[in-house]
CSV table of C-alpha atoms in Angstrom, one decimal:
chain,number,residue,atom,x,y,z
H,28,MET,CA,-14.3,-3.7,16.2
H,29,LEU,CA,-11.6,-2.7,13.7
H,30,TYR,CA,-10.6,-5.2,11.0
H,31,LEU,CA,-7.7,-5.1,8.6
H,32,ALA,CA,-8.6,-6.5,5.2
H,33,SER,CA,-5.1,-7.5,4.2
H,34,LYS,CA,-2.7,-10.4,4.3
H,35,SER,CA,0.3,-8.1,4.3
H,36,PRO,CA,2.6,-8.5,7.4
H,37,ARG,CA,3.8,-4.9,6.7
H,38,ARG,CA,0.3,-3.5,7.0
H,39,ARG,CA,-0.3,-5.4,10.2
H,40,GLU,CA,2.9,-4.0,11.6
H,41,LEU,CA,2.1,-0.5,10.6
H,42,LEU,CA,-1.5,-0.5,11.8
H,43,GLY,CA,-0.3,-2.0,15.1
H,44,ARG,CA,1.8,1.2,15.6
H,45,LEU,CA,-1.4,3.2,16.1
H,46,GLY,CA,-2.1,1.2,19.3
H,47,LEU,CA,-5.6,0.0,18.4
H,48,PRO,CA,-6.7,-3.6,18.7
H,49,PHE,CA,-7.8,-5.1,15.4
H,50,GLY,CA,-8.6,-8.4,13.7
H,51,VAL,CA,-7.2,-9.5,10.4
H,52,LEU,CA,-9.3,-10.7,7.4
H,53,ASP,CA,-7.7,-13.0,4.9
H,54,LEU,CA,-9.1,-12.0,1.5
H,55,ASP,CA,-8.2,-12.8,-2.0
H,56,ILE,CA,-9.2,-9.8,-4.1
H,57,PRO,CA,-8.2,-9.8,-7.8
H,58,GLU,CA,-6.0,-6.8,-8.6
H,59,GLN,CA,-6.5,-6.2,-12.3
H,60,ARG,CA,-6.3,-2.8,-13.8
H,61,ALA,CA,-9.2,-2.2,-16.3
H,62,PRO,CA,-8.2,-1.0,-19.8
H,63,GLY,CA,-8.0,2.7,-19.9
H,64,GLU,CA,-8.4,3.0,-16.1
H,65,PRO,CA,-6.2,5.8,-14.7
H,66,ALA,CA,-3.5,4.4,-12.3
H,67,GLU,CA,-4.6,6.3,-9.2
H,68,ASP,CA,-8.3,5.4,-9.8
H,69,TYR,CA,-7.2,1.7,-10.0
H,70,VAL,CA,-5.4,2.0,-6.6
H,71,ARG,CA,-8.4,3.7,-5.0
H,72,ARG,CA,-10.8,1.1,-6.5
H,73,VAL,CA,-8.8,-1.9,-5.2
H,74,ALA,CA,-8.6,-0.4,-1.7
H,75,ARG,CA,-12.3,0.1,-1.7
H,76,GLU,CA,-13.0,-3.4,-3.0
H,77,LYS,CA,-10.8,-4.9,-0.2
H,78,ALA,CA,-12.7,-2.9,2.5
H,79,GLY,CA,-16.1,-3.9,0.9
H,80,ALA,CA,-15.2,-7.6,0.7
H,81,GLY,CA,-14.0,-7.5,4.3
H,82,LEU,CA,-17.1,-5.8,5.5
H,83,LEU,CA,-19.2,-8.6,3.9
H,84,LYS,CA,-17.3,-11.1,6.0
H,85,VAL,CA,-18.0,-9.3,9.3
H,86,VAL,CA,-21.3,-7.6,8.5
H,87,ALA,CA,-23.0,-9.4,11.4
H,88,THR,CA,-20.5,-7.9,13.9
H,89,PRO,CA,-22.0,-4.8,15.6
H,90,GLY,CA,-19.9,-1.8,15.0
H,91,ALA,CA,-17.6,-3.5,12.6
H,92,LEU,CA,-15.1,-1.2,10.8
H,93,VAL,CA,-13.0,-2.5,8.0
H,94,LEU,CA,-9.8,-1.0,6.6
H,95,GLY,CA,-8.7,-1.8,3.1
H,96,ALA,CA,-5.6,-0.5,1.5
H,97,ASP,CA,-3.7,-0.8,-1.8
H,98,THR,CA,-0.2,0.4,-2.7
H,99,GLU,CA,1.2,0.5,-6.2
H,100,VAL,CA,4.4,1.7,-7.8
H,101,ILE,CA,3.7,3.8,-10.9
H,102,LEU,CA,6.2,4.9,-13.6
H,103,ASP,CA,5.2,6.4,-16.9
H,104,ASP,CA,1.6,5.4,-16.2
H,105,GLU,CA,2.6,1.7,-15.9
H,106,VAL,CA,1.5,0.1,-12.7
H,107,PHE,CA,4.2,-2.1,-11.2
H,108,GLY,CA,2.4,-4.7,-9.1
H,109,LYS,CA,3.9,-7.7,-7.4
H,110,PRO,CA,6.5,-9.5,-9.5
H,111,ALA,CA,5.5,-12.8,-11.0
H,112,ASP,CA,9.0,-14.3,-10.5
H,113,ALA,CA,12.7,-13.3,-10.1
H,114,GLU,CA,13.0,-12.4,-13.8
H,115,ASP,CA,10.0,-10.0,-13.5
H,116,ALA,CA,11.4,-8.5,-10.4
H,117,ALA,CA,14.7,-7.8,-12.1
H,118,ARG,CA,12.8,-6.2,-15.1
H,119,MET,CA,11.0,-3.9,-12.8
H,120,LEU,CA,14.1,-2.8,-10.9
H,121,ARG,CA,15.9,-2.1,-14.3
H,122,ARG,CA,13.0,0.2,-15.2
H,123,LEU,CA,13.1,2.0,-11.8
H,124,SER,CA,16.9,2.3,-11.9
H,125,GLY,CA,18.1,6.0,-12.1
H,126,ARG,CA,14.5,7.2,-12.3
H,127,THR,CA,11.8,8.8,-10.1
H,128,HIS,CA,8.6,6.9,-9.7
H,129,ARG,CA,5.4,7.5,-7.8
H,130,VAL,CA,4.0,5.3,-5.0
H,131,VAL,CA,0.3,5.7,-4.6
H,132,SER,CA,-1.2,4.3,-1.4
H,133,ALA,CA,-5.0,4.4,-1.0
H,134,VAL,CA,-6.8,3.6,2.3
H,135,THR,CA,-10.5,3.0,2.6
H,136,LEU,CA,-12.3,2.7,6.0
H,137,MET,CA,-15.8,1.3,5.8
H,138,SER,CA,-18.7,0.5,8.2
H,139,ASN,CA,-22.3,-0.4,7.6
H,140,GLN,CA,-23.2,3.3,7.7
H,141,ARG,CA,-20.4,5.1,5.9
H,142,GLU,CA,-17.2,5.0,3.9
H,143,VAL,CA,-14.2,7.3,3.9
H,144,GLN,CA,-11.0,7.2,1.8
H,145,ALA,CA,-7.6,8.9,1.7
H,146,VAL,CA,-4.8,8.7,-0.8
H,147,SER,CA,-1.1,9.3,-0.2
H,148,VAL,CA,1.2,10.0,-3.2
H,149,SER,CA,4.9,9.8,-2.7
H,150,GLU,CA,7.8,10.3,-5.1
H,151,VAL,CA,10.8,8.0,-4.8
H,152,SER,CA,14.1,8.4,-6.7
H,153,PHE,CA,16.4,5.5,-7.2
H,154,ALA,CA,20.1,5.6,-7.9
H,155,ALA,CA,21.3,3.9,-11.1
H,156,LEU,CA,21.6,0.2,-10.3
H,157,SER,CA,24.0,-2.2,-11.8
H,158,GLU,CA,23.0,-5.7,-13.0
H,159,ALA,CA,25.0,-7.1,-10.1
H,160,GLN,CA,23.1,-5.0,-7.6
H,161,ILE,CA,19.8,-6.0,-9.1
H,162,ALA,CA,20.7,-9.7,-9.1
H,163,ALA,CA,22.0,-9.6,-5.5
H,164,TYR,CA,18.8,-7.9,-4.3
H,165,VAL,CA,16.5,-10.2,-6.2
H,166,ALA,CA,18.4,-13.2,-4.7
H,167,THR,CA,17.5,-12.1,-1.2
H,168,GLY,CA,13.9,-12.9,-1.9
H,169,GLU,CA,12.9,-9.5,-0.5
H,170,ALA,CA,11.3,-8.4,-3.9
H,171,ASP,CA,8.8,-11.2,-3.6
H,172,GLY,CA,5.2,-10.1,-3.0
H,173,LYS,CA,6.1,-6.4,-3.1
H,174,ALA,CA,4.7,-3.8,-5.5
H,175,GLY,CA,7.6,-2.6,-7.7
H,176,ALA,CA,9.7,-5.5,-6.5
H,177,TYR,CA,11.2,-3.7,-3.6
H,178,GLY,CA,10.7,-3.0,0.1
H,179,ILE,CA,11.8,0.4,1.2
H,180,GLN,CA,12.0,-0.8,4.8
H,181,GLY,CA,14.6,-3.4,3.9
H,182,ARG,CA,17.7,-3.7,1.8
H,183,ALA,CA,16.3,-1.6,-1.0
H,184,GLU,CA,16.5,1.5,1.2
H,185,VAL,CA,20.1,1.9,0.0
H,186,PHE,CA,18.7,2.4,-3.6
H,187,VAL,CA,16.7,5.4,-2.6
H,188,THR,CA,18.4,8.8,-3.2
H,189,ARG,CA,15.3,10.9,-2.4
H,190,LEU,CA,11.9,10.3,-0.9
H,191,ASP,CA,9.2,13.0,-1.1
H,192,GLY,CA,6.1,11.9,0.7
H,193,SER,CA,5.2,9.2,3.3
H,194,PHE,CA,7.7,6.5,4.2
H,195,SER,CA,4.9,4.4,5.8
H,196,GLY,CA,2.8,5.0,2.6
H,197,VAL,CA,5.6,3.6,0.5
H,198,MET,CA,5.7,0.6,2.9
H,199,GLY,CA,2.0,0.0,2.3
H,200,LEU,CA,-0.1,2.0,4.8
H,201,PRO,CA,0.3,5.8,5.1
H,202,LEU,CA,0.0,6.2,8.9
H,203,HIS,CA,-1.0,9.9,9.0
H,204,GLU,CA,-3.8,9.4,6.5
H,205,THR,CA,-4.9,6.2,8.2
H,206,ALA,CA,-5.0,7.8,11.6
H,207,ALA,CA,-7.0,10.8,10.2
H,208,LEU,CA,-9.6,8.4,8.8
H,209,LEU,CA,-9.8,6.5,12.1
H,210,ALA,CA,-10.3,9.8,13.9
H,211,GLU,CA,-13.4,10.4,11.8
H,212,PHE,CA,-14.8,7.3,13.6
H,213,GLY,CA,-13.5,8.5,17.0
H,214,LEU,CA,-10.6,6.0,17.1
H,215,GLY,CA,-6.9,6.3,17.4
H,216,PRO,CA,-4.3,8.9,18.4
H,217,LEU,CA,-5.5,11.7,16.2
H,218,ALA,CA,-9.1,11.3,17.7
H,219,ALA,CA,-7.6,11.9,21.2
H,220,ALA,CA,-5.8,14.9,19.9
H,221,ARG,CA,-8.9,16.2,18.2
H,222,ASP,CA,-10.8,16.0,21.5
H,223,GLY,CA,-8.1,17.9,23.2
H,224,GLY,CA,-7.4,15.0,25.5
């Protein structure tokens, strides 16, 4: 049985696109970058901790497989997590305005026997944003709960002048990488392709 260790509705929607049944585990994992911890290592660690905490919840379920993921926006080695409030969201968007940032999305798949991980790194370029555009976007509430204070699948898509990488990865779950990990456990659309069936 596959479980998603995430409260994110976007991750639920994305994983659902792979056509596999799965359960959802509601976890509260602290997302705190350690001093001196490289940004990508931090994202990898949080994804692994989510999967591990999820596995502990379902360890008694035979064949349990838990997927943990973390996505962060990174600019100049600063990790832009979820904004604390509207003012914080506006601050983040001002920093991202007219710049190219990285979106790192790590996925960990864990069973009692093994663990695999993949990382997707995308580069996203934003147009220069006016204070009015930032205020209008923050007022929609769409920035709430999203790394970097924006959702590429929503109104913020108009800010993006260039995307080099994975659209689903920027949303929160890189589908190609996730499907490849699931295939290693014999699940999902890439597993069927791999078997030639």
